[in-house]
Coordinates of C-alpha atoms in Angstrom, one line a residue:
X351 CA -23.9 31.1 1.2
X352 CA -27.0 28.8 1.4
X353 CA -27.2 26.9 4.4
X354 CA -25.0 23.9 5.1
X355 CA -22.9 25.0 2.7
X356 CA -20.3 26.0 5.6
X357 CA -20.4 22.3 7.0
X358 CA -19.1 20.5 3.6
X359 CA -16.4 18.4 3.6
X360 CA -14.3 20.7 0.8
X361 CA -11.2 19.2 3.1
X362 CA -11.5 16.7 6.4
X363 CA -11.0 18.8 9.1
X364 CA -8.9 16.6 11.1
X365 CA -7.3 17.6 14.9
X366 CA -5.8 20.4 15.3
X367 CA -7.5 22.5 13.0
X368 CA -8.6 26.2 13.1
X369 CA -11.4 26.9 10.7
X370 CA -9.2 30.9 9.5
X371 CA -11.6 33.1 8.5
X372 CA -9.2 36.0 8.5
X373 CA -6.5 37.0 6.4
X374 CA -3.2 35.4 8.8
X375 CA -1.1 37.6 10.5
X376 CA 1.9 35.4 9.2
X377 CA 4.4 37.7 8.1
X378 CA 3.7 37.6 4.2
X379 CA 6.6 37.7 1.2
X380 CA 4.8 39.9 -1.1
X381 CA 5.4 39.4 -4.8
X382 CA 4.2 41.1 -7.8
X383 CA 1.7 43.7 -7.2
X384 CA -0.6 43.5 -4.6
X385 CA -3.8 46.0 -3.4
X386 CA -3.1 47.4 -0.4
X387 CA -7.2 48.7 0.0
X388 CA -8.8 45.6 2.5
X389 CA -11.5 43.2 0.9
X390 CA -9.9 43.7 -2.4
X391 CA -9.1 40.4 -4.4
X392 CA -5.2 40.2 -4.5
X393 CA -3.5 40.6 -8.0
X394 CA -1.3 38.3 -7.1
X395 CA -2.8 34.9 -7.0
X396 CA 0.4 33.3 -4.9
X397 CA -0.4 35.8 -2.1
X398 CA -2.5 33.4 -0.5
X399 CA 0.6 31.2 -0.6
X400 CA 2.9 33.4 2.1
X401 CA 0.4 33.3 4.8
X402 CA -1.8 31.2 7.0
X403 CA -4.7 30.7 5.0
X404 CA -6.4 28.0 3.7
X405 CA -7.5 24.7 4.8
X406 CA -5.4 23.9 7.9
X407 CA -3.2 27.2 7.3
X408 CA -1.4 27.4 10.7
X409 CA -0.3 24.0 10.4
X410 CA 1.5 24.2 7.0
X411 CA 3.5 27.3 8.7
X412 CA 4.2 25.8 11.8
X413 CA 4.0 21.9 11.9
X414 CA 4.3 20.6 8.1
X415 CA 5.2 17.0 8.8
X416 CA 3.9 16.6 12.1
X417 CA 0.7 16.4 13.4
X418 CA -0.3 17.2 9.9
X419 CA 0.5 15.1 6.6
X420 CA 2.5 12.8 9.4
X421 CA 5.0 10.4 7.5
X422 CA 4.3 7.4 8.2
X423 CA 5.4 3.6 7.2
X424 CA 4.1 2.9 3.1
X425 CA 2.7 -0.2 4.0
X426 CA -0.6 -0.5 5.8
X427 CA -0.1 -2.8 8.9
X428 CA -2.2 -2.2 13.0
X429 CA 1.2 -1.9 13.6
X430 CA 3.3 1.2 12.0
X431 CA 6.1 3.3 12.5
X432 CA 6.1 6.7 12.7
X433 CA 9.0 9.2 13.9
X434 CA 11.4 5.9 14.6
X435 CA 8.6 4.3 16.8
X436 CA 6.2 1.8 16.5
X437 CA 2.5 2.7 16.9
X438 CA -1.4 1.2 17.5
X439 CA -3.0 2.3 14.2
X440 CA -6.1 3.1 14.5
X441 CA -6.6 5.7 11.1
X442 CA -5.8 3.4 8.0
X443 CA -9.2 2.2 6.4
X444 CA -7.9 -1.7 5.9
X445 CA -11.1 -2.9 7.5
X446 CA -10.8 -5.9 6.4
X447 CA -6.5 -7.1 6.9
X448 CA -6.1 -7.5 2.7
X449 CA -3.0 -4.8 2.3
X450 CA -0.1 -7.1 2.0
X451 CA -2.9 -10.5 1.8
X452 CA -0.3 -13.1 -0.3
X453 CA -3.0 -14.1 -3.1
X454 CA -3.3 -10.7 -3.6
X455 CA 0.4 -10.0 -4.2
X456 CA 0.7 -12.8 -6.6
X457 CA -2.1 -11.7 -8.9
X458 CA -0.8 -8.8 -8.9
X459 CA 3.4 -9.6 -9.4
X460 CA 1.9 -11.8 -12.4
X461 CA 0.3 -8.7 -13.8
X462 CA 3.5 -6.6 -13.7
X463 CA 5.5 -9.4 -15.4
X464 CA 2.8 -9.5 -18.4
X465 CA 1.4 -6.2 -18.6
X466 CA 4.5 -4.0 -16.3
X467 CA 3.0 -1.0 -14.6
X468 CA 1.5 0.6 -17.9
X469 CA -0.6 -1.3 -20.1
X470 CA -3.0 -0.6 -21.3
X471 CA -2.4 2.6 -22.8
X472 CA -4.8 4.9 -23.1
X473 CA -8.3 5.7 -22.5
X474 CA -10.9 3.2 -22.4
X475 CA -12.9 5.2 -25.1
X476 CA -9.7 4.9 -27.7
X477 CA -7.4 2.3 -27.0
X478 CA -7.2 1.1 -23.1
X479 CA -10.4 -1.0 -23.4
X480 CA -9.6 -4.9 -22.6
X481 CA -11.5 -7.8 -22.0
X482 CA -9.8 -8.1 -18.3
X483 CA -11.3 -4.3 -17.4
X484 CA -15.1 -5.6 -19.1
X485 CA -14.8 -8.9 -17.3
X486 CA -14.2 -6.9 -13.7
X487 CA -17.1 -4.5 -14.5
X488 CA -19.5 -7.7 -15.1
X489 CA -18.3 -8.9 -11.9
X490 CA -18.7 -6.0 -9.9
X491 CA -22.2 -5.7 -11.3
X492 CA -23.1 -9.4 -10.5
X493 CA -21.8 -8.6 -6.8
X494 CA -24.4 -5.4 -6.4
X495 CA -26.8 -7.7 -8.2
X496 CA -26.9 -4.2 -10.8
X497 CA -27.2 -4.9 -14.8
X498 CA -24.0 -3.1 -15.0
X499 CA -20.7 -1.3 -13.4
X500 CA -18.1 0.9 -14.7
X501 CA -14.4 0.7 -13.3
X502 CA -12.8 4.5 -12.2
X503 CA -8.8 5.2 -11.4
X504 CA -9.8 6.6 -8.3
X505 CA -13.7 6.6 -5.9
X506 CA -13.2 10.2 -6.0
X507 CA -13.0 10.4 -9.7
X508 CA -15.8 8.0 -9.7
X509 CA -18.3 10.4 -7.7
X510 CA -17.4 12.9 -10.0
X511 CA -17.8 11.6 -12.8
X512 CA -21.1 10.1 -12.5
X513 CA -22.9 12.5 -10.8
X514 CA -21.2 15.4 -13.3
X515 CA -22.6 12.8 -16.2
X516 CA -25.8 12.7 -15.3
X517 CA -27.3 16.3 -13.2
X518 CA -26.4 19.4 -15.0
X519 CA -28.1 23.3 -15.7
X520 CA -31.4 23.1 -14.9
X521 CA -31.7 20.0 -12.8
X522 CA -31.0 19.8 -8.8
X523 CA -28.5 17.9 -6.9
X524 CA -29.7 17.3 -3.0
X525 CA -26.8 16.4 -1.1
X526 CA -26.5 15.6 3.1
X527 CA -25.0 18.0 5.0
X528 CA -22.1 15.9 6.3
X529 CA -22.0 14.0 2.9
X530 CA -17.7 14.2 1.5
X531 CA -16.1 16.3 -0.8
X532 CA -16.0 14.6 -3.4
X533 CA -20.1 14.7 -3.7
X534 CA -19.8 18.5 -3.6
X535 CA -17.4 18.8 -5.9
X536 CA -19.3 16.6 -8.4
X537 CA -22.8 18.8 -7.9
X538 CA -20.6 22.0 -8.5
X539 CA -19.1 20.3 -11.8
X540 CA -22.3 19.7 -13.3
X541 CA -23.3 22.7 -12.8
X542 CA -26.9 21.8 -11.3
X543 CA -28.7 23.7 -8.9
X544 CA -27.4 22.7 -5.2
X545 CA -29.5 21.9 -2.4
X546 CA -28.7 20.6 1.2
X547 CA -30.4 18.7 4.3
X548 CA -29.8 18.2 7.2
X549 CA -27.5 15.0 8.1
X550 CA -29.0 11.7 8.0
X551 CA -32.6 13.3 8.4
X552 CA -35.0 12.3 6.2
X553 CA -37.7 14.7 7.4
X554 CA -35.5 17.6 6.9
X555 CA -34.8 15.8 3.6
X556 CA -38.6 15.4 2.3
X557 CA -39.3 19.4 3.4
X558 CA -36.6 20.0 0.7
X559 CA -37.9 17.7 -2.1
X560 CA -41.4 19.6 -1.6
X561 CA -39.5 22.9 -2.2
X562 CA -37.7 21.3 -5.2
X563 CA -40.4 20.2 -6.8
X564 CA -42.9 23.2 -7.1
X565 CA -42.6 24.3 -10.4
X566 CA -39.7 22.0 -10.9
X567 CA -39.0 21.5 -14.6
X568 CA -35.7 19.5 -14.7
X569 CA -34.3 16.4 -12.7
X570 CA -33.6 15.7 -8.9
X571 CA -30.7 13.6 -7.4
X572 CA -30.2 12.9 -4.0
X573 CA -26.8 12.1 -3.0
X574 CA -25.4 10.9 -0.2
X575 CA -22.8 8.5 1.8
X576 CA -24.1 4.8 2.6
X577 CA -21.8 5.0 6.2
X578 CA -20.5 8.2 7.1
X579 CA -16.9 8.2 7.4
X580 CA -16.2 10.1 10.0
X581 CA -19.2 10.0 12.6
X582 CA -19.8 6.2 11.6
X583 CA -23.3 6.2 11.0
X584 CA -25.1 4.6 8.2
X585 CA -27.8 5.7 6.1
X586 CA -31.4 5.9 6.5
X587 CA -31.8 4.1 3.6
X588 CA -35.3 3.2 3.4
X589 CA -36.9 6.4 4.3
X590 CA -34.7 7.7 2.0
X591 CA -35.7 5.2 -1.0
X592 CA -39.1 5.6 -0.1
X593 CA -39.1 9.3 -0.1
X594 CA -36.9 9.3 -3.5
X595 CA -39.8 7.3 -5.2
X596 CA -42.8 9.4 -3.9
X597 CA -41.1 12.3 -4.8
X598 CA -39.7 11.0 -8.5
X599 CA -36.0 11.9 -7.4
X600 CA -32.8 9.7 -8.2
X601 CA -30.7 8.1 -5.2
X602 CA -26.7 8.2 -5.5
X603 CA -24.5 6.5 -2.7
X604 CA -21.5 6.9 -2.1
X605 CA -20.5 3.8 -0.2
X606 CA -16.8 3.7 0.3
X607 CA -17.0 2.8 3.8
X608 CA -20.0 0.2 3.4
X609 CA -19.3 -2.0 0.3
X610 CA -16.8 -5.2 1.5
X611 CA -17.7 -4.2 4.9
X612 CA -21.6 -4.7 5.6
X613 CA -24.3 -6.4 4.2
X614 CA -24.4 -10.0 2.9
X615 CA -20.9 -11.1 1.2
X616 CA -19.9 -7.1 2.1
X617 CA -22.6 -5.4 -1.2
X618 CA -22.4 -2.8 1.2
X619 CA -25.5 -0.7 3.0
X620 CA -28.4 -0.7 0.1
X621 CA -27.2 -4.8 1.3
X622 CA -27.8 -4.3 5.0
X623 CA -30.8 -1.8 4.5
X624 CA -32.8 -4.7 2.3
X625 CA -33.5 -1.9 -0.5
X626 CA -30.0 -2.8 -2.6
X627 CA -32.7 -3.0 -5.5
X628 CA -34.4 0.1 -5.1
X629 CA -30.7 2.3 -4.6
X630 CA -30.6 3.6 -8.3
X631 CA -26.7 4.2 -8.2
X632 CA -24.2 2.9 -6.0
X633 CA -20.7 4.0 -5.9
X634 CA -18.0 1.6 -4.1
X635 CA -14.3 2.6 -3.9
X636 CA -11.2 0.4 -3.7
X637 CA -9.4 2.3 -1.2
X638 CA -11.0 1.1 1.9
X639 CA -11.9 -2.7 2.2
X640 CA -10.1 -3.3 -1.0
X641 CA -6.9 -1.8 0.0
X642 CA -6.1 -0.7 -3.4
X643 CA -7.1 2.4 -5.4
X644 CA -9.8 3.0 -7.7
X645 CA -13.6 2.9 -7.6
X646 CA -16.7 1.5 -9.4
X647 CA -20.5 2.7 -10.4
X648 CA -23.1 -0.1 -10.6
X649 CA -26.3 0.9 -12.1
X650 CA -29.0 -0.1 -15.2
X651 CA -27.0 -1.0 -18.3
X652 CA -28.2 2.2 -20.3
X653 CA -27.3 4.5 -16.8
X654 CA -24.2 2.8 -17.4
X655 CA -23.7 3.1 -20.8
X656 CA -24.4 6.8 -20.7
X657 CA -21.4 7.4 -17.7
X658 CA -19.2 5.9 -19.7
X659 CA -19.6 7.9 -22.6
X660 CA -20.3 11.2 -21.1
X661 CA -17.8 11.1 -17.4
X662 CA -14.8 13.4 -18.2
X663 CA -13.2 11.5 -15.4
X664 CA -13.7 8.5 -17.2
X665 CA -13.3 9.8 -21.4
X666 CA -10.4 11.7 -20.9
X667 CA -8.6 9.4 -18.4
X668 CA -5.9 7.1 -19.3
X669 CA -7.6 3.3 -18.4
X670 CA -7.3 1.4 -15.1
X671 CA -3.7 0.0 -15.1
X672 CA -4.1 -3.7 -15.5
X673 CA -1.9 -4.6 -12.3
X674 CA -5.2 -3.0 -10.3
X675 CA -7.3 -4.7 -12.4
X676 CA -5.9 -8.2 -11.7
X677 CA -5.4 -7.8 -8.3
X678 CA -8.7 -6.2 -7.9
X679 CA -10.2 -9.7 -9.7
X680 CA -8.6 -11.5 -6.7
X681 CA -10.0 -9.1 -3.9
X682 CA -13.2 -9.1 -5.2
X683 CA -13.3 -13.6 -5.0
X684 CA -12.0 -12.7 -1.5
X685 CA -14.3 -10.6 0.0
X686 CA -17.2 -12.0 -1.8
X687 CA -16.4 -15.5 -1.0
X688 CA -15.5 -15.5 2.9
X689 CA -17.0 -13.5 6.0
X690 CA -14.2 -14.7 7.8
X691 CA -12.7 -11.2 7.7
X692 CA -16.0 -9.3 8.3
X693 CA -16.9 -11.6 11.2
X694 CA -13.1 -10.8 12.9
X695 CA -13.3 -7.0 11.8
X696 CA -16.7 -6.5 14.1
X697 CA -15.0 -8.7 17.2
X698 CA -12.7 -5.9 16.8
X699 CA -14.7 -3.3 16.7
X700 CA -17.2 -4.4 19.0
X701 CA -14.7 -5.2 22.0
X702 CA -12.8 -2.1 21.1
X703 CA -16.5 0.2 21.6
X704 CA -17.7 -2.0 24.7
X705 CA -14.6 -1.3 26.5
X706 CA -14.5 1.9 26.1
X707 CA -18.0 2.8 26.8
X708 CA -17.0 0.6 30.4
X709 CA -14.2 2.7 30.6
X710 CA -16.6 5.9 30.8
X711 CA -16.0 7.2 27.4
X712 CA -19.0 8.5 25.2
X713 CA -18.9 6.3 21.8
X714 CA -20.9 7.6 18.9
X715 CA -23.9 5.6 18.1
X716 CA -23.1 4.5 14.3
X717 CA -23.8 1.0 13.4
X718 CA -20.7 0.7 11.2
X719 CA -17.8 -1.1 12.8
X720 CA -15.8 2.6 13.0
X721 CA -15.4 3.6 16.5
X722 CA -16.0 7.7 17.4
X723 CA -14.7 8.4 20.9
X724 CA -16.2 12.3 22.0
X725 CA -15.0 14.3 23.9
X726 CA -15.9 17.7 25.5
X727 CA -13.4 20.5 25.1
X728 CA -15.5 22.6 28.1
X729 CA -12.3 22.9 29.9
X730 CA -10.5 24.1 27.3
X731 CA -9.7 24.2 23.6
X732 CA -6.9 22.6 23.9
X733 CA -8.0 19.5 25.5
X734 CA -7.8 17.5 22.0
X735 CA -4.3 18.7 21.5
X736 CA -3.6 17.4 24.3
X737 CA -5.0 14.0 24.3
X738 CA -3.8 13.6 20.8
X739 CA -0.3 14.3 22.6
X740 CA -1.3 12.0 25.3
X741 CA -2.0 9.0 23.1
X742 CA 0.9 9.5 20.6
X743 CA 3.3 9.6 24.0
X744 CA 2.0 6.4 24.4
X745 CA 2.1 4.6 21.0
X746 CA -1.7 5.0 20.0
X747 CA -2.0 6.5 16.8
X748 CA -5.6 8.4 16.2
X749 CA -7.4 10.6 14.0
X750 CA -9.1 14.2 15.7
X751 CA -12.1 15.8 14.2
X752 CA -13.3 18.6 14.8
X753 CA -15.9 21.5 14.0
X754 CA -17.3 21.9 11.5
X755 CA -17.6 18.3 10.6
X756 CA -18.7 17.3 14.1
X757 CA -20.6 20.4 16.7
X758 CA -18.8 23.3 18.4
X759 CA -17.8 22.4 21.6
X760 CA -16.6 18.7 21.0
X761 CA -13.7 16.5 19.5
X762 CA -14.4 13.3 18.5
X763 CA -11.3 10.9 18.0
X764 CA -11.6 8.6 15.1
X765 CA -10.7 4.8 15.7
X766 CA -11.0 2.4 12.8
X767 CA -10.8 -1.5 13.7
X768 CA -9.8 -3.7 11.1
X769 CA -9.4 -7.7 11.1
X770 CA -5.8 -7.1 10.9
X771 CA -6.2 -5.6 14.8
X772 CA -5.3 -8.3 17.2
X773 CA -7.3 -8.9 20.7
X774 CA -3.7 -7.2 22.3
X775 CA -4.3 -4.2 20.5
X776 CA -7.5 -3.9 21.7
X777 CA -6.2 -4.1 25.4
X778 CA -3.0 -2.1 25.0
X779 CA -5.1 0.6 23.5
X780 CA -8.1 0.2 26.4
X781 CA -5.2 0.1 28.7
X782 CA -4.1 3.5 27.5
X783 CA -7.5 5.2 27.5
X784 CA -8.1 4.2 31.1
X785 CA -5.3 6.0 32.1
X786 CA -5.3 9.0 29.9
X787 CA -9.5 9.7 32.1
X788 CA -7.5 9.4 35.2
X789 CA -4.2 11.4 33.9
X790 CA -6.3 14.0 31.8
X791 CA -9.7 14.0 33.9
X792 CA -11.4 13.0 31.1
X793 CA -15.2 12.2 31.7
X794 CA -18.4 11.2 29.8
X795 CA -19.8 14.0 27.5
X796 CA -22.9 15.3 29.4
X797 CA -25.9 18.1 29.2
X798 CA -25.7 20.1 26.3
X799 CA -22.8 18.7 24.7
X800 CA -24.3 15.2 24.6
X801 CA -27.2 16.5 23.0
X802 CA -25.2 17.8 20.6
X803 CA -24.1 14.1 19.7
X804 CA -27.5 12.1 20.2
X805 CA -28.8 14.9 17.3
X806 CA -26.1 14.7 15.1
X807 CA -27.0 10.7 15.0
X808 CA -30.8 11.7 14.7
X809 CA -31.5 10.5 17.9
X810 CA -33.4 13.3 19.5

């Protein structure tokens, strides 16, 4: 397995989670024939089904609609219910308030009583290509100041497709260590040669574009996120443009957490960085700031041209169903238009990190309004469990992470503020951490373990 590969993002590997290397010791209902000789593939491909394997395994035994897949309210609010009780939310990516936003709504109601839930039908290469899904494109590609943009059903699909479109046998797809699935996924689609750095490092990153290129013979993307979703961190950006141009490489972002969120009128972090014109590709989904679903590529017009006619996610995909595409008209105005939302979304954020920092807390060091809390699970493996139980108990609703997306040794809780939060939230919530150090002994993440931290933000 080359190196890194271990640490993708294949699934997020939220708290609690076991990374199960070994078969489970679940009792298995065997079907069909099966080899009874160890290390020998199953004949039987449900076998895996019966046991614990897999990505969170002992969870879909034990706890299927619990601390896993939790079921939760449908409708995105900082207030949700969850087993017949309100809850804090703190893990729904609505930076900036716009689920439920009324102008929003009535774009879209008057796009179900024209068009239903349906039209248009068909893929955009044979008969689902309107001048509504052209006119969004042209709008998105204004807003990255790009020549052009294609529209995807989901950011997902989007990464995919793209990078599958463009990178395959015989060229090399270098991707950051912490970088999402969905950018893994893509580079094994297209079938091009797969190397990794390490997270956020451009050193690390120029050492493997040296390597590349000797005796290269075919062409090099790097891909990466623009703000890391789960540590928070942005992009080095401009080491990394610089690096891509000296070394005659591509640059791909995936920016789902950046675009409507940083950066002048929210472009994103090529925006913020001040090298928006030197990011060759930049990939923006809709099912963070935008609260909707679907994604967009924004590139040169021939890039463009040559994604739309060669992304299987995009040529064999039924078309972007005109009630998105309408509403999505309206969110764009929105978020391009007013900072409003920004400008409340960081109060949030910012009051949310400085308490808790006061409190005693160790608060990762991204410069993205998402808000990592670590802590060190020296006293026990369990510790995460049970301040996950601690803050649930008490109407805070989190996300845990864990190894291998964040070191050994460490859980970092995931807490995303969104202009939708209220300045009660934040206290209620601060209220609630204080006492959880005093009722769990919970200190600041110290020695090795902090170390741990400061060099998975590159700051050591």
């Amino acid at each position: 397995m080359p190196e890194g590969q271990s640490i993708n993002h294949t699934a997020e590997s939220t708290l609690p989670m076991s990374v199960n290397t070994e078969r489970g010791e679940a009792t298995r209902q065997r079907r069909g024939p099966v080899l009874s000789q160890e290390n020998v593939q199953p004949t039987d491909i449900f076998e895996k089904c019966y046991g614990d394997d897999g990505y969170f395994g002992v969870y879909r035994k034990s706890d299927p609609r619990g601390v896993t897949r939790p079921i939760l309210d449908a409708i995105p609010a900082p207030e949700m219910n969850y087993q017949g009780r309100n809850y804090i939310m703190w893990s729904v990516n609505n930076y900036l308030g716009l689920a439920g936003d009324p102008s929003i709504q009535d774009a879209a109601r008057n796009a179900l009583e024209t068009h239903s839930v349906s039209a248009p039908m068909g893929s955009r290469m044979m008969s689902g290509n309107t001048s509504e899904h052209i006119a969004l494109e042209r709008a998105f590609a204004r807003w990255q100041n790009k020549d052009a943009a294609i529209l995807f059903n989901f950011g997902y699909m989007g990464v995919m497709g793209t990078i599958s479109a463009l990178a395959g046998p015989g060229d090399t797809v270098i991707v950051d260590k912490l970088a999402h699935a969905c950018i893994l996924d893509a580079a094994f689609l297209s079938r091009a040669k797969l190397r990794f750095f390490r997270h956020n490092d451009p050193n690390d990153l120029e050492s493997v574009l040296k390597s590349v290129n000797q005796g290269r013979t075919g062409g090099v993307l790097i891909a990466i996120e623009g703000v890391y979703g789960m540590t928070g961190d942005i992009a080095k950006l401009k080491e990394i443009c610089e690096l891509k141009e000296r070394y005659n490489a591509r640059l791909f972002v995936d920016d789902a957490h950046g675009v409507g969120v940083v950066g002048e009128h929210g472009r994103g972090v090529a925006d913020f960085c001040g090298v928006q014109d030197k990011v060759d590709i930049v990939l923006g989904t809709f099912a963070k700031a935008f609260a909707s679903i679907g994604g967009f590529a924004a590139t040169g017009q021939e890039v463009c041209d040559w994604i739309s006619f060669n992304a299987r996610t995009q040529v064999f995909a039924k078309s972007l169903p005109m009630i998105y595409v309408k509403s999505l008209q309206q969110t764009l105005e929105l978020l391009s238009r007013d900072d409003f939302r920004r400008e409340l979304m960081w109060q949030r954020s910012n009051a949310l990190k400085e308490g808790l920092r006061s409190l005693g807390y160790t608060v990762g060091f991204g410069e993205s309004p998402l808000c990592a809390v670590y802590i060190s699970t020296a006293k026990g493996h369990e510790t995460g469990e049970k301040v996950l139980s601690y803050l649930r108990e008490r109407g805070i609703f989190v996300t845990g992470v864990v190894y291998p997306v964040i070191p050994p040794g460490l859980v970092m809780f995931r807490l995303i503020p969104t202009a939708g939060h209220s300045e009660e939230h934040v206290a209620k919530t601060l209220e609630v951490f204080a006492e959880m150090r005093e009722g769990l002994s919970i200190g600041a993440v110290e020695g090795g373990e902090l170390e741990k931290i400061k060099k998975l933000y590159r700051m050591v």
